[in-house]
Amino acid sequence: MGGDDAPGPNIDGARLALAEDPDLHVVLVGDESVVRPAVEGGDDYGGRLSFEVSHGVVGMEEKPTAALRAKPRCSITVCWTLMAERRVDAVVSAGNTGAVVAAGLRTRLFLKGVRRPGIAVTLPTLKGRSILVDVGANPLAKPDHLVQYGVMGAVLAKEVLGVENPRIGLMNIGSEDGKGNDLYRETHDLLRSSPATAANYVGNVEGRGLYRGEADVLVCEGFVGNVTLKVSEGIAEFLMTAAAGQVMGDLHANAASLGDAAPAAIASAKSSFESLGNRFRYSKVGGAPLLGIDGTCIISHGSSDATAIQNALAAVELFQHAHLNERMAEALAVLQPAPATPTNP
Amino acid sequence: MGGDDAPGPNIDGARLALAEDPDLHVVLVGDESVVRPAVEGGDDYGGRLSFEVSHGVVGMEEKPTAALRAKPRCSITVCWTLMAERRVDAVVSAGNTGAVVAAGLRTRLFLKGVRRPGIAVTLPTLKGRSILVDVGANPLAKPDHLVQYGVMGAVLAKEVLGVENPRIGLMNIGSEDGKGNDLYRETHDLLRSSPATAANYVGNVEGRGLYRGEADVLVCEGFVGNVTLKVSEGIAEFLMTAAAGQVMGDLHANAASLGDAAPAAIASAKSSFESLGNRFRYSKVGGAPLLGIDGTCIISHGSSDATAIQNALAAVELFQHAHLNERMAEALAVLQPAPATPTNP
């Protein structure tokens, strides 16, 4: 039910993924009037497409906690319940991000040792790809939460991006020690001293450094991460519009000197900007995992199309195959304080 | 003395500005071995170029407060002292931003009623230009500080960008009421209710909205603003590199179909990207005013070249002519609590 154009892209994306992956099963969760015909009205892929009825939806503009309380059997709550009952392995949603996270927190379905789950996004950089955690799951992060994001993000970078020793950085307003507020100073000290992160911690990284690929995993609290992600979307949209306008405008202005080749040159540039749009448009990206869940939760962009939903379902498969949660639990165990030595009174 | 390539661009920028503006006087502040030959070794524009000797510099990587304590007559402290003594009207620096701000705070040279100065930057958007305050002067902002940034930013938008009724927005992680942490929720309520801002307040604006031009003035606390600015620089650099690579690569790949016109098409695109670089490169922008100072302080980018310094000096002129501080003081006066009515015992 979630997403700006739901339910169309969710249903179509599920069908695309089912056709592609013979091991995949999808349960569509939603109002009966939506999910029953979506399943019964076409191929059910040998029983691999089924549905579960829920009642009500948390709208994109609703306040998550109040809406979840008011609608105890809404679609996102039913999704998480299915996962808590181990009837599904993963939840994929393009709905209200706050509601997806809040419904998940209610299940307390956390990986062992995890204090607060965080959302990770993979962003393109000058050097390849980097992971940013948290982009909005945790508005009240503490230093030990951020250290856990570094540890879990590093597992993601290693297992999914294929980086052998992922460099962990702390997004900050300067690269020197002592930069930022108390949260960032304490996190910096912890990342530098923790046995789980010290060897791969590259220190504070400025906003510029994110897109220069100065770290494979960048850690920040949710407000800053969310603004970073949305500013990035905004400026990408703005710059691509400006760049296309400039390049096409100049080619048109130079049409005389290009002669008969002018249309071909303009067509080439037009196709270049279409390729760029596909490379950098966030609605094409499958989604962002909520790290720290005992299960898999992929949060897709509200404007996801069917391809994005298909990609999100493929990401679930990737995470399962990489045994991401087992690897994260092992890495997080290094962070746990040693059990207190029993003393004889 | 401040800036990545100092003192060259500062001296050259001053000379460019002096040649352009016959009313301008510039005092170069720095080590005697630098500023004396810079003035005495060439035209002094009829005495309009002079120098003031300082001792020591706060380096770009130094901690501002410690460095200012250790170097009581360093260049930025002398700059602010000259302004506090009304021997100059403005300070322009491309040095350590934290040190420029900290040295200013020490003079307490604040506009009447201002709680904490904030740095304003002007950013290009899909609709024109918008102002973002604060991008890093105030790491511990309180709601009333942010409201003052909205008021002062609106004066800047009106007097400098020429926007008649500037729309004020609060940078937040969602557009609905109640979004963000306590700081943002309280600021949202204050902006909505204050007589100085209520009429022009458009509410919470997401990071995407900044570059869509959804507000003329966007208010945020310094950490978020600084990350926003530096992420913007980073992604602009990254996207322009990616876009140029794609467009030029595709034109080369299509060279056969372009025939003799291929070199002209490639030259056209190359020049387009050079124009874009000049439009969006931050080192070309003159600098960002520190709003809330009883005087004028322009903080230039560390990588400023001579043109950027010249532009910063031109911005000083613009602000003086627009009587920006008088307009801000008037606007801020609306925020002041009414004086307590004297009561007879």
XYZ file of C-alpha atoms in Angstrom:
690
model
C 0.000 0.000 0.000
C 2.985 2.311 0.501
C 4.423 4.808 -1.958
C 3.356 7.858 -3.918
C 1.841 5.776 -6.730
C 0.824 2.681 -4.744
C -0.293 0.035 -5.220
C 0.592 -0.192 -8.938
C 4.419 -0.170 -8.766
C 4.434 -2.555 -5.783
C 2.309 -5.159 -7.573
C 4.123 -4.757 -10.890
C 7.529 -4.812 -9.181
C 6.643 -8.009 -7.329
C 5.613 -9.660 -10.594
C 8.831 -8.564 -12.322
C 10.897 -9.997 -9.457
C 8.913 -13.271 -9.354
C 9.425 -13.773 -13.072
C 13.155 -13.182 -12.631
C 13.835 -15.214 -9.487
C 12.334 -18.730 -9.248
C 13.146 -18.988 -5.503
C 11.292 -15.833 -4.525
C 7.933 -15.822 -2.743
C 6.037 -12.540 -2.323
C 3.168 -11.816 0.035
C 1.284 -8.664 -0.930
C -0.064 -6.985 2.216
C -2.955 -4.557 1.970
C -6.646 -3.867 1.729
C -8.463 -6.952 0.485
C -9.955 -4.985 -2.400
C -6.435 -4.302 -3.597
C -4.421 -7.433 -2.866
C -6.948 -10.156 -3.686
C -7.475 -9.086 -7.315
C -3.735 -8.372 -7.624
C -3.023 -12.020 -6.878
C -6.136 -13.745 -8.251
C -6.325 -11.613 -11.377
C -3.214 -13.099 -12.953
C -0.371 -15.589 -12.782
C 0.455 -16.553 -9.200
C 3.807 -18.054 -10.214
C 2.956 -21.519 -8.954
C 1.687 -20.221 -5.629
C 4.697 -17.972 -5.031
C 2.518 -14.834 -5.098
C 0.020 -14.651 -2.258
C -1.646 -11.991 -0.153
C -2.370 -11.071 3.439
C -5.214 -8.721 4.256
C -4.548 -5.656 6.401
C -6.815 -2.813 7.439
C -5.808 0.763 6.824
C -2.651 2.509 5.735
C -0.376 5.087 7.333
C -0.408 7.970 4.850
C 2.785 9.678 3.732
C 1.925 12.828 5.708
C 0.628 11.155 8.886
C 2.486 11.175 12.180
C 3.761 7.602 12.482
C 3.255 6.859 16.167
C -0.263 8.294 16.340
C -1.280 6.576 13.094
C 0.114 3.199 14.181
C -1.807 3.462 17.434
C -5.021 4.383 15.623
C -4.675 1.620 13.007
C -3.432 -1.496 14.803
C -3.846 -3.729 11.747
C -2.543 -1.333 9.119
C -0.432 -2.688 6.278
C 3.021 -1.914 7.671
C 2.163 -3.380 11.088
C 0.931 -6.577 9.421
C 4.169 -6.737 7.386
C 6.300 -6.585 10.520
C 4.054 -9.075 12.314
C 4.540 -11.565 9.466
C 8.289 -11.160 9.856
C 8.176 -11.410 13.661
C 6.207 -14.650 13.263
C 8.862 -15.875 10.802
C 6.255 -16.280 8.096
C 8.331 -14.018 5.855
C 12.075 -13.273 5.805
C 11.867 -9.661 4.732
C 9.696 -6.555 4.555
C 9.888 -4.176 1.589
C 7.994 -0.888 1.762
C 7.872 2.364 -0.199
C 5.558 3.866 2.405
C 5.984 6.476 5.131
C 9.580 5.883 6.318
C 8.844 6.989 9.854
C 5.988 4.478 10.056
C 8.081 1.639 8.631
C 10.748 2.282 11.275
C 8.312 2.911 14.138
C 6.350 -0.273 13.361
C 9.653 -2.162 13.324
C 10.796 -0.703 16.652
C 7.516 -1.861 18.189
C 8.301 -5.484 17.343
C 11.712 -5.150 19.098
C 12.919 -7.490 16.356
C 16.532 -6.334 16.801
C 19.758 -8.152 16.063
C 21.516 -9.254 19.240
C 23.245 -6.308 20.909
C 21.775 -3.636 18.629
C 20.719 -0.502 20.480
C 18.791 1.253 17.686
C 18.437 0.274 14.015
C 19.657 2.757 11.405
C 18.917 3.241 7.705
C 21.834 2.765 5.303
C 21.949 4.192 1.794
C 24.507 3.461 -0.883
C 25.600 6.578 -2.760
C 27.742 6.944 -5.896
C 31.062 8.774 -5.393
C 34.057 9.846 -7.459
C 35.753 6.605 -6.383
C 32.851 4.153 -6.589
C 30.176 3.762 -3.936
C 29.930 4.618 -0.268
C 27.439 3.831 2.463
C 25.844 6.491 4.668
C 24.187 5.476 7.987
C 21.826 6.698 9.501
C 19.614 8.665 7.127
C 16.651 9.066 9.408
C 15.656 6.060 11.509
C 17.086 7.377 14.755
C 16.464 11.023 15.630
C 18.082 10.777 19.071
C 21.320 8.962 18.350
C 23.896 8.368 21.067
C 27.611 7.740 20.475
C 27.305 3.972 20.915
C 24.480 3.867 18.341
C 26.714 5.624 15.823
C 29.576 3.212 16.514
C 27.202 0.323 15.818
C 26.235 1.981 12.526
C 29.913 2.068 11.630
C 30.316 -1.620 12.409
C 27.166 -2.695 10.559
C 27.881 -0.372 7.643
C 31.343 -1.873 7.295
C 29.834 -5.367 7.037
C 27.488 -4.077 4.327
C 30.398 -2.456 2.449
C 32.410 -5.649 2.631
C 29.682 -8.159 1.784
C 27.677 -6.119 -0.729
C 30.073 -3.540 -2.197
C 32.999 -5.982 -2.052
C 35.389 -3.683 -0.172
C 37.889 -5.845 1.712
C 38.723 -3.444 4.555
C 36.053 -0.740 4.515
C 37.248 2.652 5.756
C 34.861 4.078 8.355
C 34.468 7.850 8.644
C 32.428 10.166 10.850
C 30.516 12.854 8.945
C 31.523 16.092 10.647
C 31.947 19.824 10.033
C 35.730 19.630 9.921
C 38.390 16.987 9.682
C 40.330 17.880 12.845
C 39.892 16.246 16.253
C 37.437 18.022 18.528
C 35.136 19.147 15.704
C 31.371 19.130 16.035
C 29.162 18.901 19.085
C 29.406 16.527 22.066
C 27.723 13.676 20.155
C 30.300 13.816 17.382
C 33.293 14.336 19.692
C 32.350 11.325 21.845
C 31.615 9.193 18.775
C 34.973 10.182 17.276
C 36.750 9.043 20.442
C 34.797 5.769 20.551
C 35.378 4.942 16.868
C 39.067 5.646 17.345
C 39.405 3.444 20.396
C 36.963 0.576 19.846
C 38.556 -2.737 18.840
C 35.726 -3.191 16.324
C 36.489 0.015 14.415
C 39.905 1.459 15.377
C 41.895 -0.234 12.605
C 39.659 1.051 9.805
C 38.580 4.410 11.204
C 39.750 7.302 9.026
C 38.439 10.054 11.324
C 36.127 12.988 10.718
C 35.068 13.475 7.118
C 33.479 16.686 5.824
C 30.407 16.765 3.595
C 32.665 17.235 0.564
C 34.488 14.009 1.421
C 31.340 11.896 1.069
C 31.211 12.339 -2.709
C 34.987 12.232 -2.993
C 34.810 8.707 -1.572
C 37.032 9.512 1.424
C 35.380 6.696 3.395
C 33.499 3.537 2.426
C 31.123 3.957 5.357
C 30.101 7.345 6.694
C 28.327 7.540 10.012
C 26.072 10.368 11.172
C 22.934 10.899 13.203
C 19.601 10.597 11.459
C 18.722 14.265 11.086
C 22.020 15.126 9.410
C 21.898 11.969 7.280
C 18.369 12.653 6.141
C 19.182 16.234 5.197
C 22.313 15.012 3.408
C 20.323 12.526 1.364
C 17.553 14.945 0.451
C 19.907 17.830 -0.292
C 21.780 15.414 -2.555
C 18.574 14.533 -4.383
C 17.685 18.204 -4.674
C 21.018 19.370 -6.001
C 21.269 16.401 -8.381
C 17.893 17.363 -9.858
C 18.937 21.024 -10.016
C 22.393 20.467 -11.502
C 21.229 17.949 -14.085
C 18.559 20.408 -15.202
C 21.114 23.221 -15.344
C 23.752 21.093 -17.101
C 21.331 19.736 -19.694
C 20.074 23.266 -20.356
C 23.582 24.618 -20.805
C 24.896 21.788 -23.008
C 21.797 21.576 -25.223
C 21.490 25.349 -25.405
C 25.107 25.721 -26.480
C 24.731 22.978 -29.119
C 21.649 24.740 -30.483
C 23.543 28.051 -30.472
C 26.421 26.406 -32.344
C 24.119 24.624 -34.807
C 25.442 26.633 -37.746
C 29.032 25.456 -37.225
C 27.831 21.875 -36.735
C 25.954 21.851 -40.036
C 24.155 18.625 -40.914
C 25.569 16.939 -37.817
C 23.733 19.267 -35.399
C 20.733 16.959 -34.858
C 23.053 13.990 -34.214
C 25.125 15.961 -31.700
C 21.998 17.137 -29.896
C 20.596 13.589 -29.879
C 23.866 12.275 -28.439
C 23.812 14.829 -25.597
C 20.130 14.159 -24.956
C 20.808 10.456 -24.588
C 23.792 11.214 -22.314
C 21.542 13.095 -19.885
C 18.984 10.296 -19.990
C 21.724 7.818 -19.009
C 22.846 10.150 -16.212
C 19.276 10.426 -14.975
C 18.995 6.667 -14.804
C 22.332 6.381 -13.009
C 21.550 8.969 -10.351
C 17.779 9.027 -9.998
C 16.937 7.854 -6.503
C 13.587 6.401 -7.537
C 15.481 3.798 -9.586
C 17.539 2.629 -6.633
C 16.003 -0.383 -4.940
C 15.931 0.955 -1.448
C 17.793 1.328 1.769
C 18.144 -1.443 4.352
C 17.204 -0.812 7.955
C 20.334 -2.201 9.614
C 20.135 -3.899 12.995
C 16.934 -5.847 12.421
C 16.681 -9.575 13.073
C 15.225 -10.047 9.634
C 15.480 -7.843 6.563
C 13.723 -4.551 5.985
C 14.210 -2.557 2.809
C 12.824 0.971 2.735
C 12.191 2.094 -0.817
C 11.835 5.643 -2.017
C 8.266 6.973 -1.949
C 8.481 7.656 -5.671
C 9.600 4.090 -6.461
C 8.495 2.679 -9.787
C 8.077 -1.039 -10.537
C 11.778 -1.394 -11.387
C 12.769 0.103 -8.042
C 10.507 -2.358 -6.206
C 11.940 -5.204 -8.270
C 15.443 -3.995 -7.319
C 14.448 -3.863 -3.651
C 13.288 -7.483 -3.803
C 16.577 -8.398 -5.495
C 18.437 -6.639 -2.668
C 16.638 -8.865 -0.157
C 17.967 -11.902 -2.012
C 21.474 -10.409 -2.035
C 21.421 -9.739 1.701
C 20.164 -13.236 2.482
C 22.842 -14.846 0.323
C 25.569 -12.721 1.915
C 24.401 -13.791 5.388
C 24.526 -10.130 6.244
C 22.831 -10.438 9.611
C 25.096 -13.239 10.823
C 28.157 -11.236 9.778
C 26.800 -8.132 11.524
C 26.016 -10.024 14.726
C 29.590 -11.379 14.761
C 31.048 -7.923 14.193
C 28.819 -6.335 16.841
C 29.819 -8.980 19.392
C 33.311 -7.420 19.469
C 31.666 -4.237 20.781
C 29.933 -5.878 23.724
C 31.409 -5.094 27.103
C 33.116 -8.152 28.633
C 30.802 -9.893 31.082
C 31.491 -8.843 34.640
C 33.744 -11.308 36.422
C 31.756 -13.040 39.165
C 33.187 -12.188 42.541
C 32.865 -14.261 45.679
C 31.388 -12.238 48.433
C 46.913 35.819 5.742
C 43.894 33.496 5.509
C 43.111 30.986 2.785
C 44.614 27.920 1.162
C 46.780 29.971 -1.197
C 47.284 33.075 0.963
C 48.495 35.719 0.754
C 48.548 35.910 -3.070
C 44.803 35.899 -3.844
C 44.076 38.311 -0.975
C 46.572 40.897 -2.190
C 45.625 40.468 -5.853
C 41.896 40.532 -5.038
C 42.316 43.745 -3.046
C 44.139 45.384 -5.964
C 41.431 44.278 -8.427
C 38.728 45.721 -6.170
C 40.616 48.994 -5.585
C 41.054 49.479 -9.327
C 37.319 48.899 -9.819
C 35.900 50.971 -6.965
C 37.328 54.467 -6.376
C 35.622 54.764 -2.956
C 37.146 51.607 -1.514
C 39.971 51.601 1.035
C 41.678 48.326 1.932
C 43.896 47.626 4.927
C 45.938 44.453 4.477
C 46.470 42.809 7.868
C 49.319 40.364 8.358
C 52.970 39.681 9.052
C 55.059 42.759 8.286
C 57.203 40.758 5.862
C 54.071 40.061 3.834
C 51.938 43.195 4.016
C 54.620 45.920 3.842
C 56.011 44.817 0.454
C 52.457 44.105 -0.758
C 51.610 47.777 -0.235
C 54.959 49.508 -0.798
C 55.933 47.360 -3.777
C 53.291 48.804 -6.092
C 50.495 51.311 -6.619
C 48.817 52.304 -3.357
C 45.816 53.789 -5.194
C 46.365 57.249 -3.786
C 46.748 55.971 -0.238
C 43.663 53.724 -0.398
C 45.780 50.585 0.095
C 47.506 50.421 3.474
C 48.598 47.778 5.949
C 48.419 46.893 9.604
C 50.985 44.560 11.107
C 49.791 41.502 13.038
C 51.708 38.674 14.644
C 50.887 35.086 13.819
C 48.087 33.343 11.987
C 45.458 30.776 12.989
C 46.111 27.871 10.621
C 43.276 26.159 8.759
C 43.629 23.025 10.906
C 44.087 24.721 14.285
C 41.470 24.754 17.025
C 40.176 28.322 16.975
C 39.766 29.082 20.666
C 43.121 27.639 21.700
C 44.907 29.330 18.798
C 43.307 32.728 19.483
C 44.369 32.474 23.130
C 47.920 31.535 22.175
C 48.250 34.286 19.536
C 46.623 37.415 20.961
C 47.796 39.637 18.082
C 47.156 37.209 15.222
C 45.819 38.554 11.938
C 42.106 37.795 12.440
C 42.104 39.286 15.964
C 43.721 42.462 14.634
C 41.098 42.620 11.841
C 38.248 42.501 14.349
C 39.998 44.999 16.636
C 40.251 47.460 13.740
C 36.494 47.064 13.184
C 35.668 47.347 16.907
C 37.699 50.590 16.999
C 35.726 51.803 13.919
C 38.954 52.164 11.961
C 37.452 49.894 9.282
C 33.841 49.161 8.315
C 34.299 45.538 7.350
C 36.433 42.425 7.737
C 36.974 40.017 4.825
C 38.751 36.721 5.480
C 39.338 33.454 3.636
C 40.934 31.972 6.732
C 39.828 29.393 9.308
C 36.059 29.990 9.554
C 35.903 28.909 13.182
C 38.623 31.410 14.059
C 36.951 34.254 12.135
C 33.729 33.638 14.052
C 35.378 33.033 17.433
C 37.482 36.203 17.141
C 34.290 38.086 16.285
C 32.374 36.670 19.224
C 35.184 37.846 21.523
C 34.648 41.464 20.472
C 30.909 41.159 21.334
C 30.404 43.473 18.368
C 26.799 42.320 17.913
C 23.851 44.138 16.383
C 21.374 45.255 19.039
C 19.310 42.321 20.239
C 21.271 39.629 18.396
C 21.832 36.519 20.479
C 24.383 34.741 18.254
C 25.617 35.672 14.781
C 25.083 33.163 11.964
C 26.691 32.662 8.567
C 24.457 33.117 5.516
C 25.221 31.659 2.098
C 23.405 32.354 -1.144
C 22.798 29.212 -3.207
C 21.503 28.806 -6.755
C 18.149 27.003 -7.077
C 15.764 25.926 -9.821
C 13.865 29.193 -9.223
C 16.745 31.616 -8.728
C 18.666 32.018 -5.493
C 17.997 31.208 -1.869
C 19.731 32.028 1.388
C 20.728 29.389 3.937
C 21.505 30.445 7.560
C 23.436 29.219 9.613
C 26.154 27.240 7.867
C 28.472 26.851 10.807
C 28.913 29.872 13.072
C 26.719 28.589 15.872
C 27.093 24.949 16.894
C 24.686 25.219 19.845
C 21.728 27.026 18.325
C 18.560 27.650 20.328
C 15.124 28.286 18.847
C 15.330 32.050 19.311
C 18.683 32.134 17.518
C 17.144 30.361 14.532
C 14.209 32.782 14.480
C 16.678 35.657 14.375
C 18.418 33.968 11.431
C 15.093 33.868 9.636
C 14.512 37.582 10.279
C 18.010 38.628 9.250
C 18.046 36.289 6.265
C 14.780 37.773 5.063
C 16.311 41.268 5.157
C 19.254 39.962 3.126
C 16.897 38.329 0.599
C 14.914 41.528 0.246
C 17.769 44.028 0.093
C 20.316 41.956 -1.825
C 18.346 39.368 -3.828
C 15.499 41.815 -4.422
C 12.709 39.531 -3.183
C 9.832 41.703 -2.010
C 8.313 39.320 0.565
C 10.896 36.622 1.217
C 9.428 33.238 2.153
C 11.091 31.836 5.269
C 11.408 28.057 5.669
C 12.829 25.774 8.327
C 15.131 23.054 6.989
C 13.732 19.846 8.411
C 13.468 16.116 7.739
C 9.818 16.284 6.700
C 7.324 18.941 5.784
C 4.651 18.071 8.374
C 4.252 19.734 11.774
C 6.055 17.984 14.602
C 8.979 16.819 12.434
C 12.542 16.801 13.724
C 13.955 17.090 17.204
C 12.982 19.501 20.009
C 15.083 22.329 18.559
C 13.262 22.167 15.237
C 9.793 21.672 16.727
C 10.201 24.695 19.019
C 11.660 26.794 16.223
C 8.769 25.801 13.935
C 6.282 26.975 16.566
C 8.151 30.249 17.131
C 8.485 31.040 13.412
C 4.790 30.347 12.959
C 3.729 32.579 15.829
C 6.246 35.430 15.892
C 4.959 38.738 14.489
C 8.316 39.171 12.741
C 8.037 35.959 10.718
C 4.488 34.517 10.818
C 3.259 36.190 7.629
C 6.108 34.886 5.482
C 6.793 31.533 7.124
C 6.181 28.619 4.746
C 6.885 25.886 7.317
C 9.257 22.935 7.315
C 11.183 22.415 4.080
C 13.031 19.203 3.264
C 16.558 19.104 1.871
C 15.108 18.595 -1.618
C 13.147 21.842 -1.286
C 16.274 23.942 -0.851
C 17.322 23.468 -4.477
C 13.742 23.576 -5.688
C 13.588 27.119 -4.303
C 10.689 26.357 -1.944
C 11.815 29.173 0.347
C 13.873 32.316 -0.155
C 15.442 31.936 3.275
C 16.107 28.556 4.858
C 16.990 28.389 8.512
C 18.893 25.566 10.221
C 21.435 25.063 12.950
C 25.095 25.334 12.094
C 26.024 21.671 11.982
C 23.243 20.806 9.549
C 23.894 23.930 7.472
C 27.587 23.251 7.260
C 27.027 19.653 6.178
C 24.431 20.859 3.647
C 26.868 23.334 2.137
C 29.783 20.919 1.962
C 27.672 18.012 0.679
C 26.418 20.396 -2.002
C 29.980 21.258 -2.987
C 30.906 17.585 -3.007
C 27.994 16.411 -5.112
C 28.348 19.340 -7.514
C 31.973 18.367 -8.091
C 31.014 14.708 -8.462
C 28.023 15.236 -10.772
C 29.795 17.712 -13.030
C 32.657 15.234 -13.411
C 30.211 12.410 -14.128
C 28.101 14.493 -16.518
C 31.092 15.821 -18.450
C 32.469 12.282 -18.717
C 29.161 10.930 -20.009
C 28.454 13.702 -22.517
C 32.010 13.891 -23.880
C 32.336 10.104 -23.908
C 29.088 9.718 -25.851
C 30.115 12.410 -28.356
C 33.442 10.630 -28.902
C 31.592 7.308 -29.302
C 29.262 8.936 -31.838
C 32.108 10.673 -33.695
C 31.544 8.602 -36.842
C 27.948 9.775 -37.246
C 29.001 13.382 -36.521
C 31.642 13.340 -39.257
C 33.603 16.564 -39.696
C 31.457 18.296 -37.091
C 32.634 16.011 -34.254
C 35.420 18.351 -33.033
C 33.024 21.332 -33.036
C 30.384 19.389 -31.070
C 32.973 18.252 -28.523
C 34.328 21.804 -28.232
C 30.803 23.118 -27.660
C 30.157 20.633 -24.846
C 33.566 21.321 -23.314
C 32.825 25.023 -23.199
C 29.364 24.292 -21.716
C 30.939 22.460 -18.789
C 33.455 25.261 -18.282
C 30.556 27.743 -18.049
C 28.764 25.470 -15.587
C 31.932 25.194 -13.500
C 32.165 28.958 -13.296
C 28.477 29.263 -12.391
C 28.592 26.742 -9.572
C 32.148 26.702 -8.293
C 32.091 27.910 -4.708
C 35.590 29.344 -4.883
C 34.268 31.950 -7.352
C 31.549 33.128 -4.991
C 32.625 36.153 -3.014
C 31.830 34.862 0.401
C 29.237 34.533 3.082
C 28.255 37.311 5.479
C 28.297 36.707 9.215
C 24.866 38.124 10.029
C 24.227 39.838 13.342
C 27.486 41.798 13.581
C 27.573 45.541 14.243
C 29.844 45.964 11.255
C 30.336 43.733 8.238
C 32.180 40.434 8.144
C 32.471 38.405 4.951
C 33.825 34.895 5.234
C 35.309 33.728 1.957
C 35.943 30.159 0.908
C 39.356 28.809 1.873
C 40.081 28.107 -1.780
C 39.191 31.668 -2.868
C 41.098 33.058 -5.807
C 41.700 36.756 -6.461
C 38.312 37.105 -8.202
C 36.517 35.652 -5.182
C 38.268 38.114 -2.870
C 37.405 40.947 -5.248
C 33.784 39.767 -5.183
C 33.824 39.661 -1.373
C 35.009 43.272 -1.264
C 32.249 44.190 -3.721
C 29.742 42.456 -1.425
C 30.875 44.698 1.443
C 30.067 47.710 -0.707
C 26.663 46.249 -1.581
C 25.791 45.615 2.070
C 26.830 49.123 3.109
C 24.774 50.701 0.336
C 21.740 48.590 1.216
C 22.010 49.697 4.875
C 21.655 46.044 5.685
C 22.484 46.357 9.371
C 19.997 49.186 9.968
C 17.279 47.150 8.203
C 18.160 44.066 10.263
C 18.131 45.991 13.537
C 14.665 47.348 12.673
C 13.376 43.888 11.796
C 14.875 42.329 14.913
C 13.293 44.998 17.111
C 9.889 43.423 16.358
C 11.159 40.273 18.080
C 12.164 41.992 21.305
C 9.884 41.429 24.278
C 8.043 44.642 25.194
C 9.795 46.489 28.021
C 8.226 45.802 31.380
C 5.752 48.503 32.365
C 7.084 50.408 35.357
C 4.781 49.915 38.329
C 4.366 52.188 41.298
C 4.963 50.341 44.522
